[in-house]
CSV table of C-alpha atoms in Angstrom, one decimal:
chain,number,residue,atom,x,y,z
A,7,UNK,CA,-137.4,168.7,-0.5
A,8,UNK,CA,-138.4,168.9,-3.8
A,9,UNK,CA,-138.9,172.7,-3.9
A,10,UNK,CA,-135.2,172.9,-2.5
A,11,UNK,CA,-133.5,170.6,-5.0
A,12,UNK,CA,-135.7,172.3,-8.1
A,13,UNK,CA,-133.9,175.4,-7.0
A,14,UNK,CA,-130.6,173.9,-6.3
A,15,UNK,CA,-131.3,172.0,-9.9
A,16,UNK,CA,-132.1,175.3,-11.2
A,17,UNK,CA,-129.0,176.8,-9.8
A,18,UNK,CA,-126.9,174.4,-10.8
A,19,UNK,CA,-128.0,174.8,-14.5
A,20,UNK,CA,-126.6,178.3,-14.5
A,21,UNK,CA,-123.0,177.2,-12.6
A,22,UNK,CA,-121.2,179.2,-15.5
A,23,UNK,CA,-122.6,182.1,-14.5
A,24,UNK,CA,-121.5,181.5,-11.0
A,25,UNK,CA,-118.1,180.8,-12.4
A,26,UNK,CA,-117.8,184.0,-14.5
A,27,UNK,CA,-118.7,186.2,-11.6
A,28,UNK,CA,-116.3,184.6,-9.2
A,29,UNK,CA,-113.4,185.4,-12.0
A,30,UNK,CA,-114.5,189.1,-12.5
A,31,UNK,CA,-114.9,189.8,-9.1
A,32,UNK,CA,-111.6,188.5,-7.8
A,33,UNK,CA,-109.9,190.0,-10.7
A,34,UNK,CA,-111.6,192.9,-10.3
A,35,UNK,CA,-110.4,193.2,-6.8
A,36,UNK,CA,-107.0,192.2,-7.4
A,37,UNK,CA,-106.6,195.3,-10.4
A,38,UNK,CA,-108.4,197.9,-7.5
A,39,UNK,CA,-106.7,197.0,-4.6
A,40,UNK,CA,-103.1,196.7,-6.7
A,41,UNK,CA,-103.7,200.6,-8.1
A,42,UNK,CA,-104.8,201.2,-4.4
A,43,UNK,CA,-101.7,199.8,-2.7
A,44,UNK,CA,-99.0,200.1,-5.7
A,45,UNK,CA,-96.2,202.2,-4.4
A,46,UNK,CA,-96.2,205.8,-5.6
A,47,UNK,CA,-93.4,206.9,-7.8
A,48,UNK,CA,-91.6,208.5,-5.3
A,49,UNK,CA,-92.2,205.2,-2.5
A,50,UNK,CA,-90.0,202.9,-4.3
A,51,UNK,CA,-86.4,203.2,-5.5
A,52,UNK,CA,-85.5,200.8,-8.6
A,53,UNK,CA,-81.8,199.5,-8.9
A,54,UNK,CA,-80.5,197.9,-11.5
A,55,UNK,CA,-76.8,197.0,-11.5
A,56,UNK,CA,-74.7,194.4,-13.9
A,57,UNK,CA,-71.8,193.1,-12.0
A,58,UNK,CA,-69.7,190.1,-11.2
A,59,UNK,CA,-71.8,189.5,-8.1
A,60,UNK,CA,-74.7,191.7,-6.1
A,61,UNK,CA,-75.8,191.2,-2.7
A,62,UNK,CA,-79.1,192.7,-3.2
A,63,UNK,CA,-80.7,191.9,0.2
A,64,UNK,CA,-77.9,192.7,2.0
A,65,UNK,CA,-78.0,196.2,0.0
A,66,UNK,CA,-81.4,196.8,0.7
A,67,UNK,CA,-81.3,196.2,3.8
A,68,UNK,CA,-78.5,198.4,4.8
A,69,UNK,CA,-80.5,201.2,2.5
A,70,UNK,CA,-83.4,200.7,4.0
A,71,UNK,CA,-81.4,201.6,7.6
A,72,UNK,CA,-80.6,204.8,6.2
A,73,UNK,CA,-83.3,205.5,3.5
A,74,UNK,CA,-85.7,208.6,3.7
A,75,UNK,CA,-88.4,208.2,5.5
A,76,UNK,CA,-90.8,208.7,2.3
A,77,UNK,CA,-89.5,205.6,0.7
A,78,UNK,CA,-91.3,202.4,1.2
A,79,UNK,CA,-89.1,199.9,-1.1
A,80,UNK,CA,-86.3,199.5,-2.6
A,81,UNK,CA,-85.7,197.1,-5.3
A,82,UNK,CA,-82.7,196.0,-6.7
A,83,UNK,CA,-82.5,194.1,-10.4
A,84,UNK,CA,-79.0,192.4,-11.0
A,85,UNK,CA,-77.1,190.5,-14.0
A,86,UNK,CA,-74.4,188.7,-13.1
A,87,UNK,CA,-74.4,186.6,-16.4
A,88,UNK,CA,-72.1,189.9,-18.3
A,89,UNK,CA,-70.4,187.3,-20.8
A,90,UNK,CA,-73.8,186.3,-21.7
A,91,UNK,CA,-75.2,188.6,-24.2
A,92,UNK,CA,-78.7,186.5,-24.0
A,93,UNK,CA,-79.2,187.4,-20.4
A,94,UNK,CA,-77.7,190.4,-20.2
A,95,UNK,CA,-80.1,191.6,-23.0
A,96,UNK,CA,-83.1,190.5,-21.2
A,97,UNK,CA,-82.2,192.0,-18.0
A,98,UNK,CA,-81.4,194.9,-19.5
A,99,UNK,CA,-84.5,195.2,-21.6
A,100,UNK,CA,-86.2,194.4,-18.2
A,101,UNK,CA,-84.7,197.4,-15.9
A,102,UNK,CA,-85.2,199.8,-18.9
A,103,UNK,CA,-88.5,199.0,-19.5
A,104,UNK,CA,-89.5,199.4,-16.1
A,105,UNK,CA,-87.5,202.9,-15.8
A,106,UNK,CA,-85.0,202.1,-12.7
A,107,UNK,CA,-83.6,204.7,-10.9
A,108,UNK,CA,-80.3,204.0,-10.5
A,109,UNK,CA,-78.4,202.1,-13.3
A,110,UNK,CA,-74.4,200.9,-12.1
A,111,UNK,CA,-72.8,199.2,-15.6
A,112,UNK,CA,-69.4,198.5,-16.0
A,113,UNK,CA,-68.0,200.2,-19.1
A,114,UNK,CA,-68.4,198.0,-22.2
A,115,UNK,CA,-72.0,197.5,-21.1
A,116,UNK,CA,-72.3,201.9,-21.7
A,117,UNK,CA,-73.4,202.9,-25.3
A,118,UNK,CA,-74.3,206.4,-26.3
A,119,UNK,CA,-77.3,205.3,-27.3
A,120,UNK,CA,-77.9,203.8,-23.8
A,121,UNK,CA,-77.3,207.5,-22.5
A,122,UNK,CA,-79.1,209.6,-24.9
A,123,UNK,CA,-81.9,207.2,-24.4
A,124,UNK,CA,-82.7,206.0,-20.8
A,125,UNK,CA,-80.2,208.6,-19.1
A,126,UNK,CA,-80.6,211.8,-17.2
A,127,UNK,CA,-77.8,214.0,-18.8
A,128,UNK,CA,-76.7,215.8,-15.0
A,129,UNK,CA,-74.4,219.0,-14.8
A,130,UNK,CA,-71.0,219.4,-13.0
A,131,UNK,CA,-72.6,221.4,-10.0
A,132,UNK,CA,-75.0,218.5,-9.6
A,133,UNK,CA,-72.0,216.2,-9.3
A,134,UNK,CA,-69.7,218.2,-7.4
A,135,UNK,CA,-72.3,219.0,-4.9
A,136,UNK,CA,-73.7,215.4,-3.8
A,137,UNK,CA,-70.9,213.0,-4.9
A,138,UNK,CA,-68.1,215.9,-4.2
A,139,UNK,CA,-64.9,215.2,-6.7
A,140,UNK,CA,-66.1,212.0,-8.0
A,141,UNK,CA,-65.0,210.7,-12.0
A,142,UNK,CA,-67.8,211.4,-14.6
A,143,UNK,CA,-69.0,209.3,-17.4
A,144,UNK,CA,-69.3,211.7,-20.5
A,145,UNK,CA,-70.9,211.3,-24.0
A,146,UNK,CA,-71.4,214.0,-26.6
A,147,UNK,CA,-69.7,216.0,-24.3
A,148,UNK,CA,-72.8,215.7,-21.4
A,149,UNK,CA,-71.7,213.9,-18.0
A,150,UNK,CA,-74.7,211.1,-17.7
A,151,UNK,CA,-72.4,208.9,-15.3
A,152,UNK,CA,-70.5,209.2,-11.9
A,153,UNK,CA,-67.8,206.2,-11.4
A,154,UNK,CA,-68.3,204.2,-8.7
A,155,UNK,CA,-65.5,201.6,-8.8
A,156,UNK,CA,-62.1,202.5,-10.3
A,157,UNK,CA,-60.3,199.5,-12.4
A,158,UNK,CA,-57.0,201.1,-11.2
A,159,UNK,CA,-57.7,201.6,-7.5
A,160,UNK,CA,-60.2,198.7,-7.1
A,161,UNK,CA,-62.8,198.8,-4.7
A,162,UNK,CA,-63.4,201.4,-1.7
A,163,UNK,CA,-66.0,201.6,0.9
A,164,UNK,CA,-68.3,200.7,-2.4
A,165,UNK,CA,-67.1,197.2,-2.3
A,166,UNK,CA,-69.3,195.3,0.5
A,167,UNK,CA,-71.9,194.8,-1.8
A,168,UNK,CA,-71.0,194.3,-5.0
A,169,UNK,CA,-68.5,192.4,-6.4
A,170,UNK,CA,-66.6,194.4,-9.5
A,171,UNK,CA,-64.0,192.3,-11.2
A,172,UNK,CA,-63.0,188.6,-10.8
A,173,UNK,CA,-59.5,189.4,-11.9
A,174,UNK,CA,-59.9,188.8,-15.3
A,175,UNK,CA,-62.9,191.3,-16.1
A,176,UNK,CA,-62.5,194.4,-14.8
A,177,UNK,CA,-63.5,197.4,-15.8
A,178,UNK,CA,-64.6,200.8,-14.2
A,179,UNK,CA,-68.2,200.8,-13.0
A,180,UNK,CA,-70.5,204.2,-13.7
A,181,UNK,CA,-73.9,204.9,-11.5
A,182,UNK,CA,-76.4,206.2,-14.2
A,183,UNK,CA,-79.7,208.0,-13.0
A,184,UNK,CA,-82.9,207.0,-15.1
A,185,UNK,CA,-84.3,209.9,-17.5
A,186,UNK,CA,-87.6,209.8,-16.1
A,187,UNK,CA,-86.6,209.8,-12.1
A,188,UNK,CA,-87.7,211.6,-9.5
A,189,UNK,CA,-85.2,210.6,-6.8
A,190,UNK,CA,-83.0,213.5,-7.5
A,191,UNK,CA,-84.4,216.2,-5.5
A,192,UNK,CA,-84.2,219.9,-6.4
A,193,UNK,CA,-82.0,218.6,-9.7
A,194,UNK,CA,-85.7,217.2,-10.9
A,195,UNK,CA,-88.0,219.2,-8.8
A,196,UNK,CA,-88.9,217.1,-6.1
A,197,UNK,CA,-88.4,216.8,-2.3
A,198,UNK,CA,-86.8,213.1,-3.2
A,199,UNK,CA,-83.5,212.4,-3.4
A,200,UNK,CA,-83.1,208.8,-2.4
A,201,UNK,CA,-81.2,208.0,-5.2
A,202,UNK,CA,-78.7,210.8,-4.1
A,203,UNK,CA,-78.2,208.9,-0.7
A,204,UNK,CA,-78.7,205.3,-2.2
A,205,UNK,CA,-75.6,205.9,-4.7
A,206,UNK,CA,-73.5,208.3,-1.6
A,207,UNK,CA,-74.1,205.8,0.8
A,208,UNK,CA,-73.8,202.4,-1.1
A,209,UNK,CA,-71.8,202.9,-4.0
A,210,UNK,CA,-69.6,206.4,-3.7
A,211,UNK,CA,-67.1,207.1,-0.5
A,212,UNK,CA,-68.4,210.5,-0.5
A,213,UNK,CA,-66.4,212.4,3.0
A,214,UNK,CA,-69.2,214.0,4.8
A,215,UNK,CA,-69.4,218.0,4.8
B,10,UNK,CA,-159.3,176.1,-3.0
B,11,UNK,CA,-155.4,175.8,-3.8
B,12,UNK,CA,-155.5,179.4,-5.8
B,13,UNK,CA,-156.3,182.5,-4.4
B,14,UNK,CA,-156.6,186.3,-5.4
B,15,UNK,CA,-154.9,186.8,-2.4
B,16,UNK,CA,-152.1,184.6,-3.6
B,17,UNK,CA,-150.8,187.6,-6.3
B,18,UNK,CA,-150.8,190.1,-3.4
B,19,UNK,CA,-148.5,187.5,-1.3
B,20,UNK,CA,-146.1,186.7,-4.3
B,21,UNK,CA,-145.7,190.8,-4.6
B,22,UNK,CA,-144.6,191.3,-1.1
B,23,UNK,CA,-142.5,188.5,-1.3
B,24,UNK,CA,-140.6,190.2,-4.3
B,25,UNK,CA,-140.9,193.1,-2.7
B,26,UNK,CA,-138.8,191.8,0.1
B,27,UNK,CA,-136.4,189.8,-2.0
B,28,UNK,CA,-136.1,193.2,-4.4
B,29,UNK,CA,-134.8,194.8,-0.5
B,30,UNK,CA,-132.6,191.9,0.2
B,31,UNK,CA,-130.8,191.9,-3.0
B,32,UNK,CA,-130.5,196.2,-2.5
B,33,UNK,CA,-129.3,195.7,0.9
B,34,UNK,CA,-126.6,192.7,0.0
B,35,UNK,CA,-125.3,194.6,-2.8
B,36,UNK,CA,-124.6,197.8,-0.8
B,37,UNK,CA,-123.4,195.8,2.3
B,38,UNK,CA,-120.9,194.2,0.0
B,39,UNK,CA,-120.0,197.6,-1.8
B,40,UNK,CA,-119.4,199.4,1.6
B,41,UNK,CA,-117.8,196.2,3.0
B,42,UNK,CA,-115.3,196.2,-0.5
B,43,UNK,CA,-115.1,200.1,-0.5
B,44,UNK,CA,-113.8,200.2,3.5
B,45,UNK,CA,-111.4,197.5,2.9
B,46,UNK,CA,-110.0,199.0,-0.1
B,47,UNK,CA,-109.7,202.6,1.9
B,48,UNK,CA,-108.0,200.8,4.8
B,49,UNK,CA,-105.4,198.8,3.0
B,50,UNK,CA,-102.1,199.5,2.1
B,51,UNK,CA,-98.8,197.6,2.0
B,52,UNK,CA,-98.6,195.7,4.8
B,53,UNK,CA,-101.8,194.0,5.0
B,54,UNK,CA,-103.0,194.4,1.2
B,55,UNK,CA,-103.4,190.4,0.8
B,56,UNK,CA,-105.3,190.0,3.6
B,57,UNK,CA,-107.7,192.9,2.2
B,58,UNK,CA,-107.8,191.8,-0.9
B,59,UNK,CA,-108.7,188.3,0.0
B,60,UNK,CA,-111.4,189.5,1.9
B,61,UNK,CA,-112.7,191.9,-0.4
B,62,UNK,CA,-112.7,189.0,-2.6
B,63,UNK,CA,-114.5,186.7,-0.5
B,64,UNK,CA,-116.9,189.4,0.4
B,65,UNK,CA,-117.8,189.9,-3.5
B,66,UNK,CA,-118.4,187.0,-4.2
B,67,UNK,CA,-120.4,185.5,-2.1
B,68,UNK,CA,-122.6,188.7,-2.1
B,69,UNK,CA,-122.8,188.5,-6.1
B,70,UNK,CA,-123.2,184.8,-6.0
B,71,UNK,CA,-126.6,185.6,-3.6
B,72,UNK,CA,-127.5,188.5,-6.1
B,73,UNK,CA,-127.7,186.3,-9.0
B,74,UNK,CA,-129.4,183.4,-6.9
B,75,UNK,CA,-131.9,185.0,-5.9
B,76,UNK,CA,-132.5,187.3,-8.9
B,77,UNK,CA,-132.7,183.6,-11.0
B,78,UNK,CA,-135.1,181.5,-8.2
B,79,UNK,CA,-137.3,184.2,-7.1
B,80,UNK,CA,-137.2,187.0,-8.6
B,81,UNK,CA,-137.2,186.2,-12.6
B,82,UNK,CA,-140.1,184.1,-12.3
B,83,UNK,CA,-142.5,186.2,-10.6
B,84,UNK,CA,-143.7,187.7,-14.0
B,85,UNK,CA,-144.4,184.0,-15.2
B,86,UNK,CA,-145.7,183.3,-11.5
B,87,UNK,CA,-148.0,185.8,-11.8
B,88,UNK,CA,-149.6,185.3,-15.2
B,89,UNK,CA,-150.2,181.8,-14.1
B,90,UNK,CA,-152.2,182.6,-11.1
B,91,UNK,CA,-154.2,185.0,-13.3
B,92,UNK,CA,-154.5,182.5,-16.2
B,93,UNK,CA,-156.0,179.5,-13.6
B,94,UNK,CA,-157.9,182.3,-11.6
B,95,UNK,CA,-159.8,183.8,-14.7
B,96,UNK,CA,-160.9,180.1,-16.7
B,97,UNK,CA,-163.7,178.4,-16.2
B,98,UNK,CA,-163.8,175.7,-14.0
B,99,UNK,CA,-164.5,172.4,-14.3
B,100,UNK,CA,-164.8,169.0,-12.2
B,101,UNK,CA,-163.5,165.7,-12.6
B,102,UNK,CA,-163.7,162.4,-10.6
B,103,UNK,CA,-161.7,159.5,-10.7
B,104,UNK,CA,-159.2,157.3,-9.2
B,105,UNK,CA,-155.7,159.0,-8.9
B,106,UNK,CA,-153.3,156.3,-10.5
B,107,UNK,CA,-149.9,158.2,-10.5
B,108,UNK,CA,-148.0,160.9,-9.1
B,109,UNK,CA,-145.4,162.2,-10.7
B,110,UNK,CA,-143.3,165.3,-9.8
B,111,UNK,CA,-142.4,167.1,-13.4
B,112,UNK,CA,-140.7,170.2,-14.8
B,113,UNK,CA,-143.3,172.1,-16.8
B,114,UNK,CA,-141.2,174.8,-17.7
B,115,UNK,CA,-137.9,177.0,-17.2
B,116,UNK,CA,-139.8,178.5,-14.3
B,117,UNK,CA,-142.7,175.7,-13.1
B,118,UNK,CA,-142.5,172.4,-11.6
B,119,UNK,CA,-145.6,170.5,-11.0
B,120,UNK,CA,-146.9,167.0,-10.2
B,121,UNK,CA,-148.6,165.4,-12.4
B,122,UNK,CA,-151.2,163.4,-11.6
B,123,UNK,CA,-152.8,161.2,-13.8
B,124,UNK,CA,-156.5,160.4,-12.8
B,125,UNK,CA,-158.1,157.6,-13.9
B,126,UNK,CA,-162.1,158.9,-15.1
B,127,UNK,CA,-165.1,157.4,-16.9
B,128,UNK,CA,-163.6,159.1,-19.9
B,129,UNK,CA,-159.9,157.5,-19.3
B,130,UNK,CA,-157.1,158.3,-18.0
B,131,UNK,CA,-156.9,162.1,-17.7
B,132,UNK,CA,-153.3,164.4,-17.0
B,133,UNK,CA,-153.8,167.2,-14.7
B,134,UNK,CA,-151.1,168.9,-12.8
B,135,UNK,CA,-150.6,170.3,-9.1
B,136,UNK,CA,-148.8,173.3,-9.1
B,137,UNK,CA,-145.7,172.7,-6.8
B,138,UNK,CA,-145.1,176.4,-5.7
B,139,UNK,CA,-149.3,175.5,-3.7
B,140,UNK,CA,-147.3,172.5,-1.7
B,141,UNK,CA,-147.2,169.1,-1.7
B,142,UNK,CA,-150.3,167.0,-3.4
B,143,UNK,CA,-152.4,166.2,-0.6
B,144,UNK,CA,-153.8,162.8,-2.5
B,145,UNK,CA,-152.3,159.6,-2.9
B,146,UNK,CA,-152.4,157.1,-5.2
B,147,UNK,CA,-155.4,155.0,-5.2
B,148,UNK,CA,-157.6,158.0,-3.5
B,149,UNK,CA,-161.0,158.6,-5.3
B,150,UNK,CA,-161.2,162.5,-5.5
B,151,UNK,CA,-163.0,165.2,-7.5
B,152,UNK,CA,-161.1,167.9,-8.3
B,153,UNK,CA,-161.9,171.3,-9.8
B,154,UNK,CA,-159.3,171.6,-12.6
B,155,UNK,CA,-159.1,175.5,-14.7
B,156,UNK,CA,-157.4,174.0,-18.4
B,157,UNK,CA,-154.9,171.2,-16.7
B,158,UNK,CA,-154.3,173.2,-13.0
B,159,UNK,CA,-156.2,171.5,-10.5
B,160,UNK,CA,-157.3,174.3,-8.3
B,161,UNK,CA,-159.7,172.7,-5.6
B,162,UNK,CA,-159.1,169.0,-4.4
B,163,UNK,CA,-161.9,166.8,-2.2
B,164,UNK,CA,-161.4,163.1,-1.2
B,165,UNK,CA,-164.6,160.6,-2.2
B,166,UNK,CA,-162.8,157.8,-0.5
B,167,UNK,CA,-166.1,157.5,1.6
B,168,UNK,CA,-168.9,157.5,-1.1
């Protein structure tokens, strides 16, 4: 017995030790398994949209009915708080930090500075082709925008989602795509083009060909 | 007699077989980790990664155990057998009149035994890692000591 509890004793004396390797294992597992399951750039599609009101899982879920097969998640970032300028910031910060895909702001949340700096400029044929004679957002003469909900004309088939104007705020919505995406298919140079369908399918009426 | 030449070949092979243990844990727990982490993905990442956990740390937590308790103190194990084996020996008779189980160092317990002589009361100890003390107090015993390690132990109860 008295061997045992010498060793236990002895153990005991060193429980920091113990302590310090439980820690860096775990967290050690936790970094390697998270780079080993993180979703590839191309597996997940990022969203951000500032409206009067998003139905994100409802929006996700009808995406993920019609999504590419290569995609794995979709997640969608809102602000509803637009009056705020606190919030808004924050959120914004937030979705540009973590590059979204898609970006849908109404107007006064668009600066030029927003576009040259976190938006893919994207050329007439580009638009014309996926979104067919949609508006454009333009600034220093380069379309970064497609509009997605008309002020004048209010909401289409875009509307089951999203919630535009309250009556007293309303203002046309644009559908930005992020500088660094890679949803865009052959317009980037990839085989992706989920934010092509996300914003055809969700946001833009676009008549099938 | 409690120490033996015999006894350093013993405490090799019993690091040898520790030294394999700990090899073998650490690559069990390795491959274990390694096929977890090739076989998760989203769906059942938490459950991996729990495991994985679980699996690490238990096999690190034996690791440093045993590395600490056996392995660490062989080199101090095995300069004390040599010490005791190489000094001279001497006798002592007397009375046991306490037994005492002590820490002598970071790596040695021992009991202590306090053994009451012509000359006085006299300290020796009774390396713990030998067994148990097989005197009690009161016994009348001659015991063949090397410096304060009692290496041989007789009863004189009947003289």
């Amino acid at each position: 017995m008295e061997i045992r509890s010498k060793n236990l004793r002895r153990l005991l004396s060193i429980w920091y030790i113990f302590i310090i390797w439980a820690v860096v294992a775990i967290i050690a597992v936790i970094f390697v398994f998270g780079m080993r399951t993180a979703y590839r750039e191309h597996e997940r599609l990022t969203v951000f949209i500032a409206a009067k009101d998003v139905q994100a899982d409802g929006m996700r879920d009808k995406f993920m009915t019609v999504k590419p097969d290569y995609l794995f998640d979709v997640k969608i970032n809102y602000c509803t708080a637009l009056n705020n300028f606190n919030i808004y910031n924050a959120s914004w910060i937030e979705a540009t930090v973590l590059g979204s895909d898609i970006y849908v702001l109404p107007e006064s949340k668009i600066s030029d500075e927003a576009c040259h700096a976190y938006f893919l400029p994207l050329t007439t044929e580009f638009v014309s082709a996926n979104f067919g004679g949609v508006d454009v957002y333009e600034s220093n003469d380069k379309i970064y925008g497609v509009r997605v909900y008309d002020k004048t004309v209010g909401a289409s088939g875009n509307g089951e989602f999203i919630t535009f104007t309250d009556g007293e705020f309303n203002e046309n919505y644009y559908a930005f795509f992020g500088r660094h995406t890679v949803h865009l298919g052959q317009y980037v140079n990839t085989k992706y083009d989920a934010a092509i369908k996300f914003v055809s399918k969700l946001l833009i009426t676009v008549e099938e060909k | 007699m409690l120490y033996d030449a015999n006894d350093l070949n013993k405490l090799a092979a019993k690091r040898r077989v520790h030294i394999i243990a700990v090899i073998a844990v650490a690559v069990i727990a390795i491959a274990a980790c390694v096929l977890l982490c090739v076989f998760a993905d989203h769906d059942n990442k938490t459950v991996m990664t729990v495991l994985a956990s679980v699996i690490l740390v238990m096999g690190g937590w034996f690791i440093i155990g045993d590395v600490y308790i056996v392995l660490l103190p062989y080199k101090h194990r095995t300069i004390h057998i040599e010490t005791v084996l190489e000094q001279d020996k001497t006798t002592a008779r007397g009375t046991v009149k306490s037994i005492m189980y002590i820490t002598v160092s970071k790596y040695m317990s021992a009991y202590e035994i306090m053994l009451d002589t012509d000359d006085g009361v006299v300290r020796y100890l009774w390396n713990d890692e030998i067994g148990k003390p097989t005197v009690n107090v009161g016994d009348t015993v001659r015991l063949t000591v090397a410096g304060r390690y009692i290496t041989d132990c007789e009863a004189q109860n009947g003289d």
